[in-house]
Structure formats: structure tokens, C-alpha cells
CSV table of C-alpha atoms in Angstrom, one decimal:
chain,number,residue,atom,x,y,z
W,179,MET,CA,18.7,8.9,11.1
W,180,HIS,CA,22.2,8.3,11.9
W,181,ILE,CA,23.9,5.0,10.5
W,182,LYS,CA,27.5,4.3,11.9
W,183,LEU,CA,29.4,3.7,8.7
W,184,PRO,CA,32.7,1.5,8.7
W,185,ALA,CA,36.0,3.4,9.1
W,186,LYS,CA,37.0,2.5,5.5
W,187,VAL,CA,33.5,3.4,4.0
W,188,LYS,CA,33.8,6.8,5.8
W,189,TYR,CA,37.2,7.2,4.3
W,190,ILE,CA,36.2,6.6,0.6
W,191,ILE,CA,33.0,8.7,0.9
W,192,SER,CA,35.1,11.6,2.6
W,193,ARG,CA,37.9,11.6,-0.1
W,194,LEU,CA,35.3,11.7,-2.7
W,195,GLU,CA,33.3,14.5,-1.1
W,196,LYS,CA,36.6,16.4,-0.5
W,197,ASN,CA,37.4,16.4,-4.0
W,198,GLY,CA,34.1,17.8,-4.8
W,199,TYR,CA,32.0,14.8,-5.7
W,200,GLU,CA,28.9,13.5,-3.9
W,201,ALA,CA,29.2,9.9,-2.5
W,202,TYR,CA,26.9,7.9,-0.4
W,203,ALA,CA,26.4,4.6,1.0
W,204,VAL,CA,23.6,2.9,-0.9
W,205,GLY,CA,21.3,0.2,-1.1
W,206,GLY,CA,21.2,-3.1,1.0
W,207,CYS,CA,23.8,-1.7,3.5
W,208,VAL,CA,21.6,1.3,4.5
W,209,ARG,CA,18.6,-1.0,4.5
W,210,ASP,CA,20.2,-3.4,7.0
W,211,SER,CA,21.8,-0.7,9.2
W,212,ILE,CA,18.3,0.8,9.7
W,213,LEU,CA,17.0,-2.7,10.6
W,214,ASP,CA,20.0,-3.2,13.1
W,215,ARG,CA,21.3,-6.0,10.8
W,216,ILE,CA,24.9,-6.5,9.9
W,217,PRO,CA,25.3,-5.7,6.2
W,218,GLU,CA,27.2,-8.2,4.0
W,219,ASP,CA,28.9,-5.5,2.2
W,220,TRP,CA,28.8,-1.8,1.8
W,221,ASP,CA,28.3,-0.3,-1.8
W,222,ILE,CA,29.0,3.3,-2.5
W,223,THR,CA,27.4,5.5,-5.2
W,224,THR,CA,29.0,8.8,-6.6
W,225,SER,CA,28.9,11.5,-9.1
W,226,ALA,CA,32.5,10.8,-9.8
W,227,LYS,CA,33.2,9.1,-13.1
W,228,PRO,CA,35.2,5.8,-12.9
W,229,GLU,CA,38.5,7.1,-14.2
W,230,GLU,CA,38.0,10.0,-11.5
W,231,VAL,CA,37.6,7.5,-8.9
W,232,LYS,CA,40.6,5.7,-10.0
W,233,LYS,CA,42.8,8.8,-9.6
W,234,LEU,CA,41.7,9.3,-6.2
W,235,PHE,CA,42.7,5.8,-4.7
W,236,PRO,CA,46.2,4.0,-5.2
W,237,ALA,CA,44.5,0.5,-5.4
W,238,THR,CA,41.6,0.0,-7.7
W,239,ILE,CA,40.2,-2.9,-9.8
W,240,ASP,CA,38.2,-2.2,-12.9
W,241,THR,CA,35.2,-4.4,-11.8
W,242,GLY,CA,32.6,-3.2,-14.3
W,243,LEU,CA,33.7,0.1,-16.1
W,244,GLN,CA,30.9,-0.2,-18.8
W,245,HIS,CA,28.5,-0.1,-15.9
W,246,GLY,CA,30.4,2.7,-13.9
W,247,THR,CA,31.7,0.3,-11.2
W,248,VAL,CA,35.3,0.5,-9.6
W,249,THR,CA,36.2,-1.5,-6.6
W,250,VAL,CA,38.5,0.5,-4.3
W,251,VAL,CA,40.8,-1.7,-2.4
W,252,ILE,CA,41.8,-0.7,1.2
W,253,GLU,CA,44.0,-3.1,3.0
W,254,LYS,CA,43.1,-6.0,1.1
W,255,GLU,CA,39.2,-5.2,1.5
W,256,GLY,CA,37.3,-4.3,-1.7
W,257,TYR,CA,34.5,-1.7,-1.8
W,258,GLU,CA,32.4,-1.1,-4.9
W,259,VAL,CA,31.9,2.4,-5.9
W,260,THR,CA,29.5,3.0,-8.8
W,261,THR,CA,28.9,6.2,-10.7
W,262,PHE,CA,25.2,7.6,-10.5
W,263,ARG,CA,23.8,6.2,-13.7
W,264,LEU,CA,20.6,5.8,-15.9
W,265,ASP,CA,19.8,2.4,-17.4
W,266,GLY,CA,18.8,2.0,-21.0
W,267,ASP,CA,16.6,-0.6,-22.3
W,268,TYR,CA,16.5,-4.3,-20.9
W,269,SER,CA,15.9,-6.2,-24.3
W,270,ASP,CA,16.9,-9.5,-22.7
W,271,GLY,CA,14.8,-9.0,-19.4
W,272,ARG,CA,17.8,-9.0,-17.3
W,273,HIS,CA,20.5,-6.7,-18.2
W,274,PRO,CA,20.4,-3.1,-19.5
W,275,ASP,CA,21.6,-2.7,-23.1
W,276,ARG,CA,23.5,0.4,-22.2
W,277,VAL,CA,23.9,2.7,-19.3
W,278,ALA,CA,24.5,6.3,-19.2
W,279,PHE,CA,26.0,8.4,-16.3
W,280,THR,CA,24.0,11.0,-14.6
W,281,SER,CA,24.7,13.9,-11.9
W,282,SER,CA,21.5,13.1,-10.3
W,283,LEU,CA,21.4,10.8,-7.3
W,284,THR,CA,17.4,10.7,-7.5
W,285,GLU,CA,17.8,9.4,-11.1
W,286,ASP,CA,20.3,6.7,-9.9
W,287,LEU,CA,17.7,5.7,-7.0
W,288,LYS,CA,14.9,5.8,-9.2
W,289,ARG,CA,16.3,2.6,-11.4
W,290,ARG,CA,16.7,0.3,-8.3
W,291,ASP,CA,14.2,-2.5,-7.5
W,292,PHE,CA,12.5,-2.0,-4.1
W,293,THR,CA,11.9,1.2,-1.8
W,294,ILE,CA,13.9,-0.5,0.8
W,295,ASN,CA,16.9,-0.9,-1.5
W,296,ALA,CA,16.7,2.8,-2.7
W,297,MET,CA,18.1,4.7,0.0
W,298,ALA,CA,21.4,6.5,0.4
W,299,TYR,CA,23.3,7.7,3.2
W,300,SER,CA,26.3,10.0,4.0
W,301,GLU,CA,27.3,11.6,7.4
W,302,ILE,CA,27.0,15.2,5.7
W,303,THR,CA,23.5,14.7,4.0
W,304,GLY,CA,21.9,11.9,6.5
W,305,LEU,CA,19.6,9.5,5.0
W,306,ILE,CA,18.2,10.2,1.3
W,307,ASP,CA,14.9,8.3,1.0
W,308,ARG,CA,12.9,9.6,-2.1
W,309,PHE,CA,10.6,6.8,-2.4
W,310,ASP,CA,9.6,6.1,1.5
W,311,GLY,CA,11.7,3.2,1.9
W,312,GLU,CA,12.1,3.9,5.6
W,313,LYS,CA,8.4,3.8,6.0
W,314,ASP,CA,8.0,0.6,4.1
W,315,LEU,CA,10.9,-0.9,6.5
W,316,GLU,CA,8.7,0.4,9.5
W,317,ASP,CA,5.5,-1.2,7.9
W,318,GLY,CA,7.3,-4.3,6.9
W,319,ILE,CA,6.4,-4.2,3.2
W,320,ILE,CA,8.4,-5.1,-0.1
W,321,ARG,CA,7.5,-2.5,-2.8
W,322,ALA,CA,8.7,-1.8,-6.2
W,323,VAL,CA,10.3,1.5,-6.9
W,324,GLY,CA,8.0,3.4,-9.2
W,325,ASP,CA,6.1,1.1,-11.6
W,326,ALA,CA,6.3,-2.5,-10.7
W,327,GLU,CA,5.6,-3.8,-14.1
W,328,GLU,CA,8.2,-1.6,-15.5
W,329,ARG,CA,10.8,-2.9,-12.7
W,330,PHE,CA,10.1,-6.6,-13.3
W,331,SER,CA,10.2,-6.1,-17.1
W,332,GLU,CA,13.7,-4.6,-16.7
W,333,ASP,CA,15.0,-7.3,-14.8
W,334,ALA,CA,12.7,-10.7,-14.2
W,335,LEU,CA,15.0,-12.0,-11.3
W,336,ARG,CA,13.6,-9.1,-9.3
W,337,MET,CA,10.4,-11.1,-8.9
W,338,LEU,CA,12.3,-13.9,-7.1
W,339,ARG,CA,14.0,-11.4,-5.2
W,340,ALA,CA,11.0,-9.7,-3.8
W,341,ILE,CA,9.8,-13.0,-2.4
W,342,ARG,CA,13.2,-13.9,-1.0
W,343,PHE,CA,13.4,-10.4,0.6
W,344,ALA,CA,10.0,-11.0,2.1
W,345,GLY,CA,11.2,-14.4,3.6
W,346,GLN,CA,14.5,-12.9,5.0
W,347,LEU,CA,12.9,-10.1,6.5
W,348,ASN,CA,9.5,-11.3,7.4
W,349,PHE,CA,7.7,-8.8,5.3
W,350,ASP,CA,4.8,-8.6,3.2
W,351,ILE,CA,4.9,-7.9,-0.5
W,352,ALA,CA,2.6,-4.8,-1.5
W,353,GLU,CA,-0.4,-5.8,-3.4
W,354,LYS,CA,0.3,-4.0,-6.5
W,355,THR,CA,4.0,-5.4,-6.7
W,356,PHE,CA,2.8,-8.9,-6.1
W,357,ASP,CA,-0.1,-8.6,-8.9
W,358,ALA,CA,2.9,-7.6,-11.1
W,359,ILE,CA,4.9,-10.7,-10.2
W,360,LYS,CA,1.7,-12.7,-11.2
W,361,LYS,CA,1.3,-11.0,-14.4
W,362,LEU,CA,4.9,-11.2,-15.5
W,363,SER,CA,6.0,-14.6,-14.1
W,364,PRO,CA,6.4,-16.2,-17.5
W,365,ASN,CA,9.3,-13.6,-17.9
W,366,ILE,CA,11.3,-15.7,-15.1
W,367,SER,CA,12.4,-18.2,-18.2
W,368,LYS,CA,14.7,-15.2,-19.3
W,369,VAL,CA,16.7,-15.8,-16.0
W,370,SER,CA,19.4,-18.3,-15.8
W,371,VAL,CA,18.8,-21.3,-13.8
W,372,GLU,CA,21.9,-20.8,-11.6
W,373,ARG,CA,20.5,-17.3,-10.7
W,374,ILE,CA,16.9,-18.8,-9.7
W,375,ALA,CA,18.6,-21.6,-7.7
W,376,LYS,CA,20.7,-19.1,-5.8
W,377,GLU,CA,17.6,-17.2,-5.0
W,378,LEU,CA,15.6,-20.1,-3.9
W,379,GLU,CA,18.5,-21.3,-1.9
W,380,LYS,CA,18.4,-18.0,0.1
W,381,LEU,CA,14.7,-18.4,0.5
W,382,LEU,CA,15.1,-21.8,2.0
W,383,LEU,CA,17.7,-20.6,4.3
W,384,SER,CA,15.8,-17.6,5.3
W,385,GLY,CA,14.0,-17.5,8.8
W,386,ASN,CA,10.7,-18.1,6.9
W,387,PRO,CA,11.2,-20.8,4.5
W,388,GLU,CA,7.4,-21.2,4.1
W,389,TYR,CA,7.3,-18.3,2.0
W,390,ILE,CA,8.4,-20.5,-0.8
W,391,GLY,CA,4.6,-21.1,-1.1
W,392,LEU,CA,4.6,-17.5,-2.6
W,393,VAL,CA,6.8,-18.8,-5.5
W,394,TYR,CA,3.8,-21.0,-6.4
W,395,GLU,CA,1.0,-18.5,-5.8
W,396,ALA,CA,3.1,-16.1,-8.1
W,397,GLY,CA,2.9,-18.7,-11.0
W,398,ILE,CA,6.7,-19.0,-11.0
W,399,PHE,CA,7.1,-22.7,-10.2
W,400,GLU,CA,4.7,-23.2,-13.2
W,401,VAL,CA,7.5,-22.0,-15.3
W,402,ILE,CA,10.7,-23.3,-13.7
W,403,ALA,CA,9.7,-26.3,-12.0
W,404,PRO,CA,6.1,-27.7,-13.1
W,405,GLU,CA,6.8,-30.9,-11.3
W,406,ILE,CA,6.7,-28.8,-7.8
W,407,ALA,CA,3.6,-26.7,-9.1
W,408,ALA,CA,1.8,-30.0,-9.7
W,409,LEU,CA,2.6,-30.9,-6.0
W,410,PHE,CA,1.0,-27.7,-4.7
W,411,ASP,CA,-2.0,-28.2,-7.1
W,412,LYS,CA,-2.7,-31.4,-5.6
W,413,GLY,CA,-2.0,-30.2,-1.9
W,414,GLU,CA,0.6,-32.7,-1.6
W,415,ILE,CA,3.6,-30.6,-0.3
W,416,TYR,CA,2.1,-28.4,2.3
W,417,ASN,CA,3.3,-30.8,5.3
W,418,SER,CA,6.7,-30.9,3.5
W,419,ILE,CA,6.8,-27.2,3.9
W,420,LYS,CA,5.8,-27.5,7.6
W,421,ALA,CA,8.7,-29.7,8.2
W,422,VAL,CA,11.0,-27.4,6.4
W,423,SER,CA,10.1,-24.6,8.8
W,424,CYS,CA,10.7,-26.8,11.7
W,425,THR,CA,14.5,-27.6,10.7
W,426,SER,CA,17.6,-26.2,12.1
W,427,TYR,CA,21.3,-26.9,11.8
W,428,PRO,CA,24.5,-25.0,12.6
W,429,GLU,CA,26.3,-25.3,9.1
W,430,LYS,CA,24.4,-23.5,6.4
W,431,LYS,CA,25.2,-25.9,3.6
W,432,GLU,CA,23.7,-29.0,5.4
W,433,LEU,CA,20.6,-26.9,6.6
W,434,TYR,CA,20.1,-26.2,3.0
W,435,GLN,CA,20.4,-29.9,2.0
W,436,ILE,CA,18.0,-31.0,4.7
W,437,ARG,CA,15.4,-28.3,3.8
W,438,THR,CA,15.8,-29.1,0.1
W,439,ALA,CA,15.3,-32.9,0.8
W,440,LEU,CA,12.1,-32.1,2.9
W,441,PHE,CA,10.7,-29.8,0.2
W,442,LEU,CA,11.2,-32.3,-2.5
W,443,GLU,CA,10.4,-35.4,-0.7
W,444,ARG,CA,7.0,-35.9,-2.4
W,445,LEU,CA,8.9,-36.1,-5.9
W,446,GLY,CA,10.8,-39.0,-4.9
W,447,ALA,CA,14.6,-39.4,-4.7
W,448,ASP,CA,15.3,-39.8,-8.5
W,449,SER,CA,12.9,-37.0,-9.7
W,450,ALA,CA,14.3,-34.6,-7.0
W,451,ALA,CA,17.9,-35.5,-8.2
W,452,LYS,CA,16.9,-34.9,-12.0
W,453,LEU,CA,15.3,-31.4,-10.8
W,454,LEU,CA,18.4,-30.5,-8.9
W,455,LYS,CA,20.7,-31.5,-11.9
W,456,ARG,CA,18.6,-29.2,-14.0
W,457,PHE,CA,19.3,-26.3,-11.8
W,458,LYS,CA,22.8,-26.9,-11.9
W,459,LEU,CA,23.4,-27.6,-8.2
W,460,ASP,CA,26.7,-29.1,-7.1
W,461,ASN,CA,27.0,-32.9,-6.9
W,462,ASP,CA,27.5,-33.0,-3.3
W,463,THR,CA,24.2,-31.4,-2.8
W,464,ILE,CA,22.4,-33.5,-5.4
W,465,ASN,CA,23.7,-36.8,-4.0
W,466,THR,CA,23.1,-35.9,-0.3
W,467,VAL,CA,19.3,-34.6,-0.9
W,468,LYS,CA,18.7,-37.9,-3.1
W,469,LYS,CA,19.9,-40.1,-0.3
W,470,LEU,CA,18.0,-38.2,2.4
W,471,ILE,CA,14.8,-38.4,0.4
W,472,GLY,CA,15.4,-42.2,0.1
W,473,LEU,CA,16.2,-42.6,3.7
W,474,LEU,CA,13.2,-40.4,4.7
W,475,GLN,CA,11.0,-42.9,2.9
W,476,ARG,CA,12.1,-46.0,4.9
W,477,GLU,CA,10.8,-47.2,8.1
W,478,VAL,CA,12.8,-45.8,11.1
W,479,GLU,CA,15.3,-48.2,12.6
W,480,ALA,CA,14.1,-50.2,15.7
W,481,SER,CA,17.2,-52.3,16.2
W,482,ALA,CA,20.9,-52.3,16.2
W,483,LEU,CA,21.0,-54.3,13.0
W,484,GLU,CA,18.5,-52.0,11.3
W,485,MET,CA,20.8,-48.9,12.3
W,486,ARG,CA,23.9,-50.5,10.8
W,487,ARG,CA,22.0,-51.2,7.6
W,488,THR,CA,20.9,-47.5,7.4
W,489,VAL,CA,24.6,-46.3,8.3
W,490,LYS,CA,26.1,-48.5,5.6
W,491,GLU,CA,23.8,-47.1,3.0
W,492,ALA,CA,23.9,-43.5,4.2
W,493,GLY,CA,27.3,-43.1,5.5
W,494,HIS,CA,28.2,-41.3,8.8
W,495,LYS,CA,28.3,-37.7,7.2
W,496,ILE,CA,24.6,-37.9,6.4
W,497,MET,CA,23.4,-39.4,9.7
W,498,PRO,CA,22.9,-36.3,11.6
W,499,LEU,CA,21.3,-34.5,8.7
W,500,LEU,CA,18.8,-37.6,8.6
W,501,PHE,CA,18.1,-37.3,12.4
W,502,GLU,CA,17.2,-33.5,11.8
W,503,ALA,CA,15.1,-34.2,8.9
W,504,ARG,CA,13.2,-36.9,10.9
W,505,ARG,CA,12.8,-34.8,14.1
W,506,ALA,CA,11.3,-31.9,11.7
W,507,LYS,CA,8.8,-34.6,10.6
W,508,ALA,CA,8.1,-35.5,14.1
W,509,LEU,CA,9.2,-39.1,13.3
W,510,THR,CA,10.5,-41.5,15.9
W,511,ASP,CA,14.0,-40.8,17.1
W,512,SER,CA,16.6,-43.6,16.8
W,513,SER,CA,19.7,-41.6,17.3
W,514,LYS,CA,20.4,-43.4,20.5
W,515,LEU,CA,20.8,-46.6,18.4
W,516,TYR,CA,23.3,-44.6,16.3
W,517,GLU,CA,25.2,-43.4,19.4
W,518,ASN,CA,25.5,-46.9,20.7
W,519,LEU,CA,26.8,-48.0,17.4
W,520,LEU,CA,29.5,-45.4,17.4
W,521,VAL,CA,30.6,-46.2,21.0
W,522,ARG,CA,31.0,-49.9,20.3
W,523,GLY,CA,33.0,-48.9,17.1
W,524,GLU,CA,30.9,-51.2,14.9
W,525,CYS,CA,31.8,-51.4,11.1
W,526,THR,CA,29.5,-50.2,8.7
W,527,ASP,CA,31.7,-49.6,5.6
W,528,ILE,CA,34.6,-51.4,3.9
W,529,ALA,CA,37.0,-49.0,5.2
W,530,GLY,CA,36.1,-50.4,8.6
W,531,LEU,CA,36.7,-53.9,7.9
W,532,LYS,CA,39.7,-55.5,9.7
W,533,VAL,CA,41.1,-56.6,6.3
W,534,ASN,CA,42.0,-55.0,3.0
W,535,GLY,CA,42.4,-55.9,-0.6
W,536,LYS,CA,45.9,-56.7,-0.1
W,537,ASP,CA,45.2,-59.4,2.7
W,538,LEU,CA,42.8,-60.9,0.5
W,539,MET,CA,45.3,-61.4,-2.5
W,540,GLU,CA,47.7,-62.8,0.1
W,541,ALA,CA,44.9,-65.1,1.1
W,542,GLY,CA,44.6,-66.4,-2.6
W,543,ILE,CA,41.9,-64.0,-3.8
W,544,PRO,CA,42.7,-63.2,-7.6
W,545,LYS,CA,43.4,-59.5,-8.0
W,546,GLY,CA,40.4,-57.7,-9.8
W,547,ILE,CA,36.7,-57.7,-9.3
W,548,MET,CA,36.5,-60.7,-7.0
W,549,ILE,CA,38.5,-58.4,-4.6
W,550,GLY,CA,35.6,-56.0,-4.4
W,551,GLN,CA,33.0,-58.7,-4.4
W,552,THR,CA,34.6,-60.5,-1.6
W,553,LEU,CA,35.0,-57.3,0.6
W,554,GLU,CA,31.3,-56.5,0.2
W,555,ARG,CA,30.2,-60.1,1.1
W,556,LEU,CA,32.6,-59.7,4.3
W,557,LEU,CA,30.9,-56.3,5.2
W,558,GLU,CA,27.6,-57.8,4.9
W,559,LEU,CA,28.5,-60.6,7.4
W,560,VAL,CA,29.8,-58.1,9.6
W,561,ILE,CA,26.7,-55.8,9.4
W,562,GLU,CA,24.9,-58.9,10.5
W,563,ASN,CA,27.5,-60.0,13.1
W,564,PRO,CA,29.8,-57.2,14.3
W,565,GLU,CA,31.9,-59.5,16.4
W,566,LEU,CA,33.3,-61.4,13.1
W,567,ASN,CA,35.0,-58.2,12.2
W,568,THR,CA,38.6,-59.4,13.3
W,569,ARG,CA,41.5,-60.1,10.8
W,570,GLU,CA,41.5,-63.7,12.0
W,571,GLY,CA,37.8,-64.1,11.6
W,572,LEU,CA,37.5,-62.4,8.3
W,573,LEU,CA,40.4,-64.5,6.8
W,574,SER,CA,39.0,-67.7,8.3
W,575,GLU,CA,35.7,-66.9,6.5
W,576,VAL,CA,37.5,-66.3,3.4
W,577,LYS,CA,39.3,-69.5,3.6
W,578,ASN,CA,36.2,-71.6,4.4
W,579,ASN,CA,34.2,-69.8,1.3
W,580,GLU,CA,37.0,-70.9,-0.9
W,581,GLU,CA,36.8,-74.5,0.3
């Protein structure tokens, strides 16, 4: 097995080795390299202690000295270098109470989550694979290192990570590993909602978002979102998951928003928004998902007037997302109506009116709430009759209303 290491990674490993230490690329970067995927980052594990690493490289950051991690900076790029270690007890079900450094790479690999993430590599030694991770990659299996219950008891987030990796890689989860997840699923309550939300996001953005059904099968939704578990119980969510799997979109954030809206559609807009707030998602995602769900539950536009009303409610930013969500649900395509609206330059919001608040005050409307009310009334008129959107026509309408 030969892995092409980036030049800066080779340099770090080589410098450590030349000074008498063991050093290896480790974890996800090795896994992805074997799969011919581009690693997101390169982590290095070494027998050198943090202070010894710092002496060998001129630019370092004390990322997590208590856990043995130093970030080596080369030409403004950072690479985490972590000392071989043993983890102590995990009393909070998430983090080790203490760590102890070790001179054994095997002991370091033994504490990792899954066999496919417990491989190390250097050009001198080649691949070091103590737990048959390469075979599990070949077989398409997610398997815990050693005793699965022990691994998940140490860190409950690993249960969701197992499902997320399965979705990203289109792998199966080993039977004993999944049985351990089902048994220990109540422990997911020990994990912060932010970390849970991030794993679910990665799963929904994976090539196999339908694997989110495994979160239900494992009993995890019952703990973190009973309202979603109830939809599975009633069989009301499987068409939604099918639609989720049909979506595509070039921008990652928008794809996540579309898939989340489709997945949560059966909850309704308000309940979905409450759930996403509980998971501390950003306001833009919460508001976009809420609006998409509301729009998905309306009739598809059959006229230019109906399209103008939809755009007024949705805004131009959301319209492409709505069309993709509808396509995934195999609903009627009304995008031609929208394209024609854009070509004609029809007004669908107050900013598009040919008059503004200053114009209205000059026309005699008192400053304050009446300005906003008048602009809203004018927008409604223009939605009904786009040709009225001229400065003269709107000011005439204001004057006639005053009389």
C-alpha cells in the first residue's frame, strides 16, 4: 500500500523521524487516501511529546497540550501533531477525564472509534493496520475498534458518527456495532445539541441521506427528537426521505436547507422551526426551512398572479430552492412562470415599487406607521396589476385614496 503524502506532511514526519521519533499520518486522511478520496485534513501522530515537537518546528500553536496536540504551522497551513496516548475514564460519556502519553502506536490506535479510522501510514513503515481497517474498507463495513459497547460508552457521539460514515461512504454497519448503538442510544443525551446537529447535517448532505432512517432504527431520534420518531412510527416520513434523496443543488448550505425542509415537512412549518431552534441552527436556516415547508404545503402556481404572490411571500432567494424541492417531490413545474416574471421585471416587494417613503411624505402621508401601511397597500395593487407600478400611477392612487 502506497499513499502519496503531501509535501508538508512528508516534511513533518521526516523531521520527527530524523530526530529519533516515530511519526505517521493517521485516521481519516489514511482512510480517504485508500478510498481515493481527497482528505479534508492530515493528522499526524508521533511518539514525540508536545514540548519535543515544539522544539523541532519554528512555528507552532498550543492547540491542546493537555491532550498532546500541537499544531505545526508551515507557510500559514496548520497540521495537528498529537503524541501517542492512552485515554482515561470517560465519566461524562464524551471526553476522557485524563490522558496519558505512551510510546506504543498500537495503544494509541486502540482507543480510536472505528477500524477504518485506526490506520497509520509513513513512507518508512508503509500502512500499519492492527484492526483490519483496510479489509473493512474493501468490504464496505463500519466496525468499532475492539468492544463496540466500550467505544460508545466512552463517547456517545460515536454512535451518530457510525451512521454518518455509513451514509458518506455507502457502507453497512457491522451487526455487533449497530446492536451496541441500539443498546446505548439513550447515552446520546450526553452529547451537546450542536454536535448532534452537525452530524445530522453531514448525514443529510451525504450521498446517501436516506441513511437517516438508521438514526430512527437505532432509537436515537426517540431521545433527541421524539416528534421525528413519531413520524417514523406512523410511517409518515418515508415519502419525505425519498424526496430528500432526489435533491441536488450546487451550494452546500442551500442543499442542506432544501433537504431539511423536505425531511421535516410532515411536522409543519412552526413545529419544524421550533425543533431547529432547539438544535441551535442559524437563523437563516431556520427561517428558510420554515418558509420552504409553508410554501411546499401550498398549491403550485397556475397563473402569473399566483406566481407573483408566491414570490412576494418567499423572496427571490428562496425561489430556486422551492423549485428544487418541488422537483424532488415530483410536483408540477411552475418555473416558467417565474422566468417570465423576471423577464418582465414585475414587482414583488416594496423595494421594487416606483415610489418610496420619501415620495409618500411629499404626497402628504404622515411620517410613521401610515407610510408602511400605504406601501403595503400599493404593493398589493401592483401584485394584482403590474402595469400600475409607475411613479405617476402610484402617486395618483395615493391621492385618490386620500380623497
